[in-house]
PDB file of C-alpha atoms in Angstrom:
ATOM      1  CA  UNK W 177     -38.762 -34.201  59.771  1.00 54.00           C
ATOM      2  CA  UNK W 178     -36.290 -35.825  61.762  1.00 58.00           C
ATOM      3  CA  UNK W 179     -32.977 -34.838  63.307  1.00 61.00           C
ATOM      4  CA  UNK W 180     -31.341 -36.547  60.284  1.00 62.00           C
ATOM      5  CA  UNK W 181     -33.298 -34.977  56.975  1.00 59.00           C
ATOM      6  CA  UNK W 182     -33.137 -31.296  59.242  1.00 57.00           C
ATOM      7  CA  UNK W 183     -29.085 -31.634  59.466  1.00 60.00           C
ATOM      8  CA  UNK W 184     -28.786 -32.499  55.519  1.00 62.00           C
ATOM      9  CA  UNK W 185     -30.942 -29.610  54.879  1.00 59.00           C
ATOM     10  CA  UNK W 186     -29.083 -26.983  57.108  1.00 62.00           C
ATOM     11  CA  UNK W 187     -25.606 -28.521  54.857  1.00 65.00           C
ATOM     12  CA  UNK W 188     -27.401 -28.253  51.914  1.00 66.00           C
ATOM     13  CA  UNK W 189     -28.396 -24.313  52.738  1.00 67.00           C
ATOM     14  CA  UNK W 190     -24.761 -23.785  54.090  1.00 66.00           C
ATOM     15  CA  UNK W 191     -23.186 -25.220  50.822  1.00 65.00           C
ATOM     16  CA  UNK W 192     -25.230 -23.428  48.559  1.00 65.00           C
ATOM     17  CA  UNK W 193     -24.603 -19.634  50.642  1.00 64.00           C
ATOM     18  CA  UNK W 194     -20.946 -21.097  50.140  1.00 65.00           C
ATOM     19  CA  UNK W 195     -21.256 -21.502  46.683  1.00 59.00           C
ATOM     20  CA  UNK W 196     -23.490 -18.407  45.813  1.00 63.00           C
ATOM     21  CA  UNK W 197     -20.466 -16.510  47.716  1.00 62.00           C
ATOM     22  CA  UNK W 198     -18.046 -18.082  45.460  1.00 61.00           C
ATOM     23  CA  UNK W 199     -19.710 -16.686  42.024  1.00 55.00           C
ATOM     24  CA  UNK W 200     -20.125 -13.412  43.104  1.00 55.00           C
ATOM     25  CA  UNK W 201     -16.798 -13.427  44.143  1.00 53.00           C
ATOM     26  CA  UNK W 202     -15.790 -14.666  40.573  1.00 51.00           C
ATOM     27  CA  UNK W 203     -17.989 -12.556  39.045  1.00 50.00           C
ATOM     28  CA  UNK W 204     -16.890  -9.219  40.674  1.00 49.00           C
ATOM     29  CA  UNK W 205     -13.458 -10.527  40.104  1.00 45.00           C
ATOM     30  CA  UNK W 206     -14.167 -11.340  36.032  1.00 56.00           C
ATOM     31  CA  UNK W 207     -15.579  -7.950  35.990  1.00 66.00           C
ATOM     32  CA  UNK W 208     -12.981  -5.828  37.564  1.00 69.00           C
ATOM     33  CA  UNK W 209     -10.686  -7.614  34.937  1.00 67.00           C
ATOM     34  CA  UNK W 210     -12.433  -7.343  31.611  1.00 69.00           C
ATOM     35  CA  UNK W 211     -12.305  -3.573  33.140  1.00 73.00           C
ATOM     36  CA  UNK W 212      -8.818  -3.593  33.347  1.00 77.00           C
ATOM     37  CA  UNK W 213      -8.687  -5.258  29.421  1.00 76.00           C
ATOM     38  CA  UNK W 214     -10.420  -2.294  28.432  1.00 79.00           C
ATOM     39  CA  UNK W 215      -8.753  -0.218  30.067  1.00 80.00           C
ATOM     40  CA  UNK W 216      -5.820  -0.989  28.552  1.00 83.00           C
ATOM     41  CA  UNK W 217      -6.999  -0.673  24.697  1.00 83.00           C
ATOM     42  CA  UNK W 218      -8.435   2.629  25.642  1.00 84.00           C
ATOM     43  CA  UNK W 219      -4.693   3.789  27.053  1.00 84.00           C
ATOM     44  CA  UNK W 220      -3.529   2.281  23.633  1.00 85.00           C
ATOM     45  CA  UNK W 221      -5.862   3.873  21.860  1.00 85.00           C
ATOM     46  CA  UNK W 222      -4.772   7.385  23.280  1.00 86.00           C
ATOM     47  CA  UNK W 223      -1.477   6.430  23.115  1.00 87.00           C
ATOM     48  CA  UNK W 224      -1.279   5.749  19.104  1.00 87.00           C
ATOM     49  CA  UNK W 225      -2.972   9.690  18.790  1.00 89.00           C
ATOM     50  CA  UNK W 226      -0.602  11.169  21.282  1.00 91.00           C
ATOM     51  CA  UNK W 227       1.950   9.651  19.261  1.00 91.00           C
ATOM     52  CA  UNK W 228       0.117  11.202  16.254  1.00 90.00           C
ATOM     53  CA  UNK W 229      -0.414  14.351  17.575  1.00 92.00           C
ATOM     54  CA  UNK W 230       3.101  14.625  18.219  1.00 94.00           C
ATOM     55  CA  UNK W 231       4.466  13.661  14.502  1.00 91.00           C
ATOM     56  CA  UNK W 232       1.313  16.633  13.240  1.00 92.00           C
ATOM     57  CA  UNK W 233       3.094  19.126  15.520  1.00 94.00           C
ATOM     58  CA  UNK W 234       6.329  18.250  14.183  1.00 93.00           C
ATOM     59  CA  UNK W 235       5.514  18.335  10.786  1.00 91.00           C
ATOM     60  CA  UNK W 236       3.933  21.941  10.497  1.00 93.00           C
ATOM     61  CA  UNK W 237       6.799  23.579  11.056  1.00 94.00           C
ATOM     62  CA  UNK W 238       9.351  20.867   9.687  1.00 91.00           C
ATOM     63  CA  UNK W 239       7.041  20.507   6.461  1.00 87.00           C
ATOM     64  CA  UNK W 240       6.598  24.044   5.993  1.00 91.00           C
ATOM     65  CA  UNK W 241      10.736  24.568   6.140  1.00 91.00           C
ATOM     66  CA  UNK W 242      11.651  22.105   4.454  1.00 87.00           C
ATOM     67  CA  UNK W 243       9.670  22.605   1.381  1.00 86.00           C
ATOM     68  CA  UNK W 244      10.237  26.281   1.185  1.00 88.00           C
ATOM     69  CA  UNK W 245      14.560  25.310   1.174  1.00 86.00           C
ATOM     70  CA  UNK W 246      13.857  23.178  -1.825  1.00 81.00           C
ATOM     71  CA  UNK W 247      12.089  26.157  -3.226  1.00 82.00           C
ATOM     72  CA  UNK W 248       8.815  25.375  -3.050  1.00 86.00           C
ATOM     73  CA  UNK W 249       6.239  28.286  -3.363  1.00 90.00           C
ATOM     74  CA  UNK W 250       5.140  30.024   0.259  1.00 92.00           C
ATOM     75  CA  UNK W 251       1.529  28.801  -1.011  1.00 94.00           C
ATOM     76  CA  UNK W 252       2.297  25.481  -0.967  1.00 92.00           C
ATOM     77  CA  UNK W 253       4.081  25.480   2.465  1.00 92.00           C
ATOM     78  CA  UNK W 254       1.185  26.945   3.980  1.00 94.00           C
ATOM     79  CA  UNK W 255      -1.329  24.161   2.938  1.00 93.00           C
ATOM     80  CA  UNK W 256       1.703  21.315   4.278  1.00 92.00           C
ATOM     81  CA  UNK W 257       1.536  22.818   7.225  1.00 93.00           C
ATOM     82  CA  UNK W 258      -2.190  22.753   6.918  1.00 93.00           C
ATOM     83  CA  UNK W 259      -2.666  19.828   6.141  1.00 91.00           C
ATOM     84  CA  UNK W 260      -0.441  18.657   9.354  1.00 92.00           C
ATOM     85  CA  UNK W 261      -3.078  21.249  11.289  1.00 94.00           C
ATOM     86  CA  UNK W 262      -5.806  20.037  10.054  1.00 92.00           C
ATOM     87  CA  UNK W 263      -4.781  16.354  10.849  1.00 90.00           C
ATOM     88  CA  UNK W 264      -3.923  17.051  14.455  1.00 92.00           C
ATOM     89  CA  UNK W 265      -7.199  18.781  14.939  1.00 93.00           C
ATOM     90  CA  UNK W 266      -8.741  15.629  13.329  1.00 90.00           C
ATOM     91  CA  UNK W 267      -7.119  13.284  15.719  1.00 90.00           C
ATOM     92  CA  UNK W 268      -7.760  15.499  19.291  1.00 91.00           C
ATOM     93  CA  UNK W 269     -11.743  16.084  17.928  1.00 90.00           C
ATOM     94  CA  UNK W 270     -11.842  12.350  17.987  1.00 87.00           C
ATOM     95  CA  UNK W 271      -9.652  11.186  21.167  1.00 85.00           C
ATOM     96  CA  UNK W 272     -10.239  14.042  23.454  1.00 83.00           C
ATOM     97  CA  UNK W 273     -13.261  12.402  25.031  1.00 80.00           C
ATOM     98  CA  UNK W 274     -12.352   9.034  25.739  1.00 78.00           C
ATOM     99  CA  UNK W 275     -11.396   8.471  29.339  1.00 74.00           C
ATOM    100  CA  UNK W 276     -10.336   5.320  31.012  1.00 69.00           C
ATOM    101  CA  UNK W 277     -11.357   6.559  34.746  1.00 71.00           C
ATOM    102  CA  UNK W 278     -15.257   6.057  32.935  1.00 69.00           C
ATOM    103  CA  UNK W 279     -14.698   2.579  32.679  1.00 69.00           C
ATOM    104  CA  UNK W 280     -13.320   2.471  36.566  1.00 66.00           C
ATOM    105  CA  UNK W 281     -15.970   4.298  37.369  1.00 71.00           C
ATOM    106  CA  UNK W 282     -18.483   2.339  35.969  1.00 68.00           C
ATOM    107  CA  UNK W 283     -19.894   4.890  33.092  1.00 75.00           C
ATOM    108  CA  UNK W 284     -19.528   2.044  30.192  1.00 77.00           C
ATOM    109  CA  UNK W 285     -22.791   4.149  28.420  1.00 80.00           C
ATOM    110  CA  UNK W 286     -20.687   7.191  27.969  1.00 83.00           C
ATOM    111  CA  UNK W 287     -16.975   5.072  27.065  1.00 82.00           C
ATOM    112  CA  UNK W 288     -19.587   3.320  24.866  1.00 85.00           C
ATOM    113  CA  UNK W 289     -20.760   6.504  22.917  1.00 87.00           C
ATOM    114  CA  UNK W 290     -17.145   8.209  22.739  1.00 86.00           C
ATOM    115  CA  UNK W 291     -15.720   5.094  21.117  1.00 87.00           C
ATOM    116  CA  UNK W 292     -18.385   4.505  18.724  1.00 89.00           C
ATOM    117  CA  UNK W 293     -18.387   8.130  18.024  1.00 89.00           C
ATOM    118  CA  UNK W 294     -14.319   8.370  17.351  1.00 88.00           C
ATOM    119  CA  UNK W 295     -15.061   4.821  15.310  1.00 89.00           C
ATOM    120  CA  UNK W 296     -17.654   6.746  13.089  1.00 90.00           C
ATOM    121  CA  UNK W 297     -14.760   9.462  12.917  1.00 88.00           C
ATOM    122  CA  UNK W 298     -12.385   7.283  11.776  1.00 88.00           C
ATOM    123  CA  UNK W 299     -14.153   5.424   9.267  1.00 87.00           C
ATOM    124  CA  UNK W 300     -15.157   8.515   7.085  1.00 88.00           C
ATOM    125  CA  UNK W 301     -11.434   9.574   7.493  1.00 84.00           C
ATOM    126  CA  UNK W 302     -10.818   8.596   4.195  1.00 81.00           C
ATOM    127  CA  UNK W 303     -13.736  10.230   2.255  1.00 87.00           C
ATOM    128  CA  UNK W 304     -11.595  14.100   2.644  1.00 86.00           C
ATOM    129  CA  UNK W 305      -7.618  12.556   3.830  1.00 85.00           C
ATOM    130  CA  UNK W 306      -7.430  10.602   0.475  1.00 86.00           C
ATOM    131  CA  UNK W 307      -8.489  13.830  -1.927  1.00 90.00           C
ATOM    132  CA  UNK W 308      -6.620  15.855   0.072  1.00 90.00           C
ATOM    133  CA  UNK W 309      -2.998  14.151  -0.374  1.00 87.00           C
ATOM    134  CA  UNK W 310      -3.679  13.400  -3.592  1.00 89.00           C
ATOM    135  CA  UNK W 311      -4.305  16.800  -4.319  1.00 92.00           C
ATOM    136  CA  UNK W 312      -1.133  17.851  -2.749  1.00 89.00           C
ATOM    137  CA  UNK W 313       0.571  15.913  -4.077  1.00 88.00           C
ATOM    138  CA  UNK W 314      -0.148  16.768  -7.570  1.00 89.00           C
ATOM    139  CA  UNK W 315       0.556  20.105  -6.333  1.00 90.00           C
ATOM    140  CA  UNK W 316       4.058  18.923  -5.214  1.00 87.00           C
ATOM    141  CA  UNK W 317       4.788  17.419  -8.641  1.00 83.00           C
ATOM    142  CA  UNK W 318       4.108  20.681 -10.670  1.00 86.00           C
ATOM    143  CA  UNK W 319       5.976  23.208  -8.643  1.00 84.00           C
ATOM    144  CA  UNK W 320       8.538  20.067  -8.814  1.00 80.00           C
ATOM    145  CA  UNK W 321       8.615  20.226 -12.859  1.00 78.00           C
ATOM    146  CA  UNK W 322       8.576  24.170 -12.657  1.00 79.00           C
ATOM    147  CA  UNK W 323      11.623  24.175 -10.352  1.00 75.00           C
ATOM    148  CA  UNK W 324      13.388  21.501 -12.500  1.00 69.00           C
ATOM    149  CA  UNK W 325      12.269  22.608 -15.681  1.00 60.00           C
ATOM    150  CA  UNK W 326      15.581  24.018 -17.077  1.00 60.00           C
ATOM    151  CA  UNK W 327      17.421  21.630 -15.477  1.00 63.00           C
ATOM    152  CA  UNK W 328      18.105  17.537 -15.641  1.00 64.00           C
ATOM    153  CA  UNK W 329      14.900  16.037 -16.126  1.00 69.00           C
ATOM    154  CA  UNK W 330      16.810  12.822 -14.381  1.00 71.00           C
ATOM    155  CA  UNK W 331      16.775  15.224 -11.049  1.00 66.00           C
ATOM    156  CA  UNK W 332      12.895  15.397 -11.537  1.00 67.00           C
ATOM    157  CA  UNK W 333      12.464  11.980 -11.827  1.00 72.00           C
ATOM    158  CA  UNK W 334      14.381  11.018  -8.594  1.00 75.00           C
ATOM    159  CA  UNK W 335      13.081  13.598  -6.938  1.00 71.00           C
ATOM    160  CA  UNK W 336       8.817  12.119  -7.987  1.00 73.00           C
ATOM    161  CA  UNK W 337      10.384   9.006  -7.570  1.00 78.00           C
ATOM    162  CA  UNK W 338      11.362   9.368  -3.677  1.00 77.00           C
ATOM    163  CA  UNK W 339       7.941  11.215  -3.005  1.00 75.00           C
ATOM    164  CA  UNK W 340       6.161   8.360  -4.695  1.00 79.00           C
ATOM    165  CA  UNK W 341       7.944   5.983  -2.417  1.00 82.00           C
ATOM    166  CA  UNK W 342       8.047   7.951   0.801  1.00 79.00           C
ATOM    167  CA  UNK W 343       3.503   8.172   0.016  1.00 79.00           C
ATOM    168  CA  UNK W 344       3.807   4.617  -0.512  1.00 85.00           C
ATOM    169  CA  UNK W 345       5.668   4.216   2.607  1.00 88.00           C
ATOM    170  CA  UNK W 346       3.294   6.615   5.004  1.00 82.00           C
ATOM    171  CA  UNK W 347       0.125   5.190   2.983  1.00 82.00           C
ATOM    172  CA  UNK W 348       0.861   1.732   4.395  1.00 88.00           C
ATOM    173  CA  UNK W 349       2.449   2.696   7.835  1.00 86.00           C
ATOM    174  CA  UNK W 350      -1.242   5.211   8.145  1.00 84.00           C
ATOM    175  CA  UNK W 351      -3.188   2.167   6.887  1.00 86.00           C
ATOM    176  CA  UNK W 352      -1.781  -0.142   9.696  1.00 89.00           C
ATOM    177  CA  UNK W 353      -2.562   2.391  12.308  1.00 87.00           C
ATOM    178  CA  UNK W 354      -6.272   2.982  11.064  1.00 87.00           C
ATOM    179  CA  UNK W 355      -6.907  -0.806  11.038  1.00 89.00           C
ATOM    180  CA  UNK W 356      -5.300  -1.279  13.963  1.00 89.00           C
ATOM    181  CA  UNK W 357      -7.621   1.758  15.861  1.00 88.00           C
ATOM    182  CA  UNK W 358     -10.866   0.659  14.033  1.00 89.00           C
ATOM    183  CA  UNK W 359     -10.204  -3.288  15.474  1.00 90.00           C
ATOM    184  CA  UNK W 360      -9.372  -1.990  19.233  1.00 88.00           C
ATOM    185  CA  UNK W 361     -12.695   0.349  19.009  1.00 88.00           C
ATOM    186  CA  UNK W 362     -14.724  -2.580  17.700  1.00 90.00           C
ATOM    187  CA  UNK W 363     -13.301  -4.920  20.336  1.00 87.00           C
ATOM    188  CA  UNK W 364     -14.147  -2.450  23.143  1.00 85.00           C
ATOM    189  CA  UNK W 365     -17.564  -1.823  21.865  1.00 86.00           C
ATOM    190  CA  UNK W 366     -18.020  -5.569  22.024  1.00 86.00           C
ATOM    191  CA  UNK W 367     -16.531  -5.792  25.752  1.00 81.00           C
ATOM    192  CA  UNK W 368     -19.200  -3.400  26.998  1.00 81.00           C
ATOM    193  CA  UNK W 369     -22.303  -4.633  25.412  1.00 82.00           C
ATOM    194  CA  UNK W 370     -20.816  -8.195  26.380  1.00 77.00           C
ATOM    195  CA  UNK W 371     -20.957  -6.416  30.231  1.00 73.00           C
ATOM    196  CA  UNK W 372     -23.978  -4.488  29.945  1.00 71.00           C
ATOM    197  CA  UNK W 373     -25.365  -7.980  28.848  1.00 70.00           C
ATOM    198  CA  UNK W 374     -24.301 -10.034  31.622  1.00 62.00           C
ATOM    199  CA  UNK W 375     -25.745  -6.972  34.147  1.00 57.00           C
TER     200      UNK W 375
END
């Protein structure tokens, strides 16, 4: 090998360590920003139930008030309120163990579990909410017609008329928010086995 062919190779070896640098520059770089991505669903995850959390805590008391001024039974006060209890405790059991320092700290396995585990939460959400309001309501209605039954049946009918629309109203605002969480958990799940993947 001559002075020649021994130069090209010691460029070739130098441009190659130079490139090698370069993608695992890139690569720690890509990483520590698809960390960042997911960091930020999981703070907007736990943002959208702190936001919940605070409308449950709200409600029991306002819902329980309320109903009993428009003279509502004590009964039926109770179970608003605990159906706002039983909703916050709902949303905290599946939140309270999702942590964004994990994903920082490079513990995808565990942010992996907790999000699959709230998604699995979520998902049957509907199998006990949906029975559950609609059972309340129907409640609502008939202590509704007893209150208003010597009265103007027009007063009734506004009256199930606004609480038709208001469950209308909630039904699609608490439909948006369950997509919503359902498509950020999916696209985190994807994120880490997409990482775990390229490890």
């Amino acid at each position: 090998m001559n002075d020649r062919d021994f130069n090209e190779l010691n460029e070739m070896r130098e441009q190659l360590a130079t490139l090698k640098k370069r993608l695992e520059s890139q690569t720690i770089v890509n990483d520590r920003l698809i960390k960042e991505a997911m960091g930020r669903k999981l703070s907007s995850l736990n943002n959208s139930a702190i936001w919940m959390c605070i409308v449950c805590l709200v409600m029991i008391p306002l819902g329980y008030f309320n109903f009993q001024r428009i003279g509502h039974s004590t009964a039926f006060c109770i179970a608003t309120s605990a159906l706002f209890l039983i909703c916050l405790i709902a949303i905290i059991v599946s939140h309270y163990r999702i942590h964004k320092r994990d994903i920082y700290s490079g513990n995808l396995v565990t942010v992996y579990k907790e999000v699959a585990r709230m998604k699995k939460i979520y998902k049957s959400w509907h199998y006990w909410s949906i029975p559950m309001v609609l059972v309340w309501f129907g409640w609502m209605e008939y202590e509704l017609y007893l209150n208003q039954a010597n009265e103007d049946i027009s007063a009734l009918l506004m009256i199930s008329a606004s609480g038709i629309f208001g469950g209308i109203i909630g039904g699609i605002v608490g439909l948006r928010i369950h997509k919503r969480t359902l498509r950020t958990a999916d696209d985190l799940l994807q994120q880490i086995e997409e990482l775990k993947a390229g490890s």
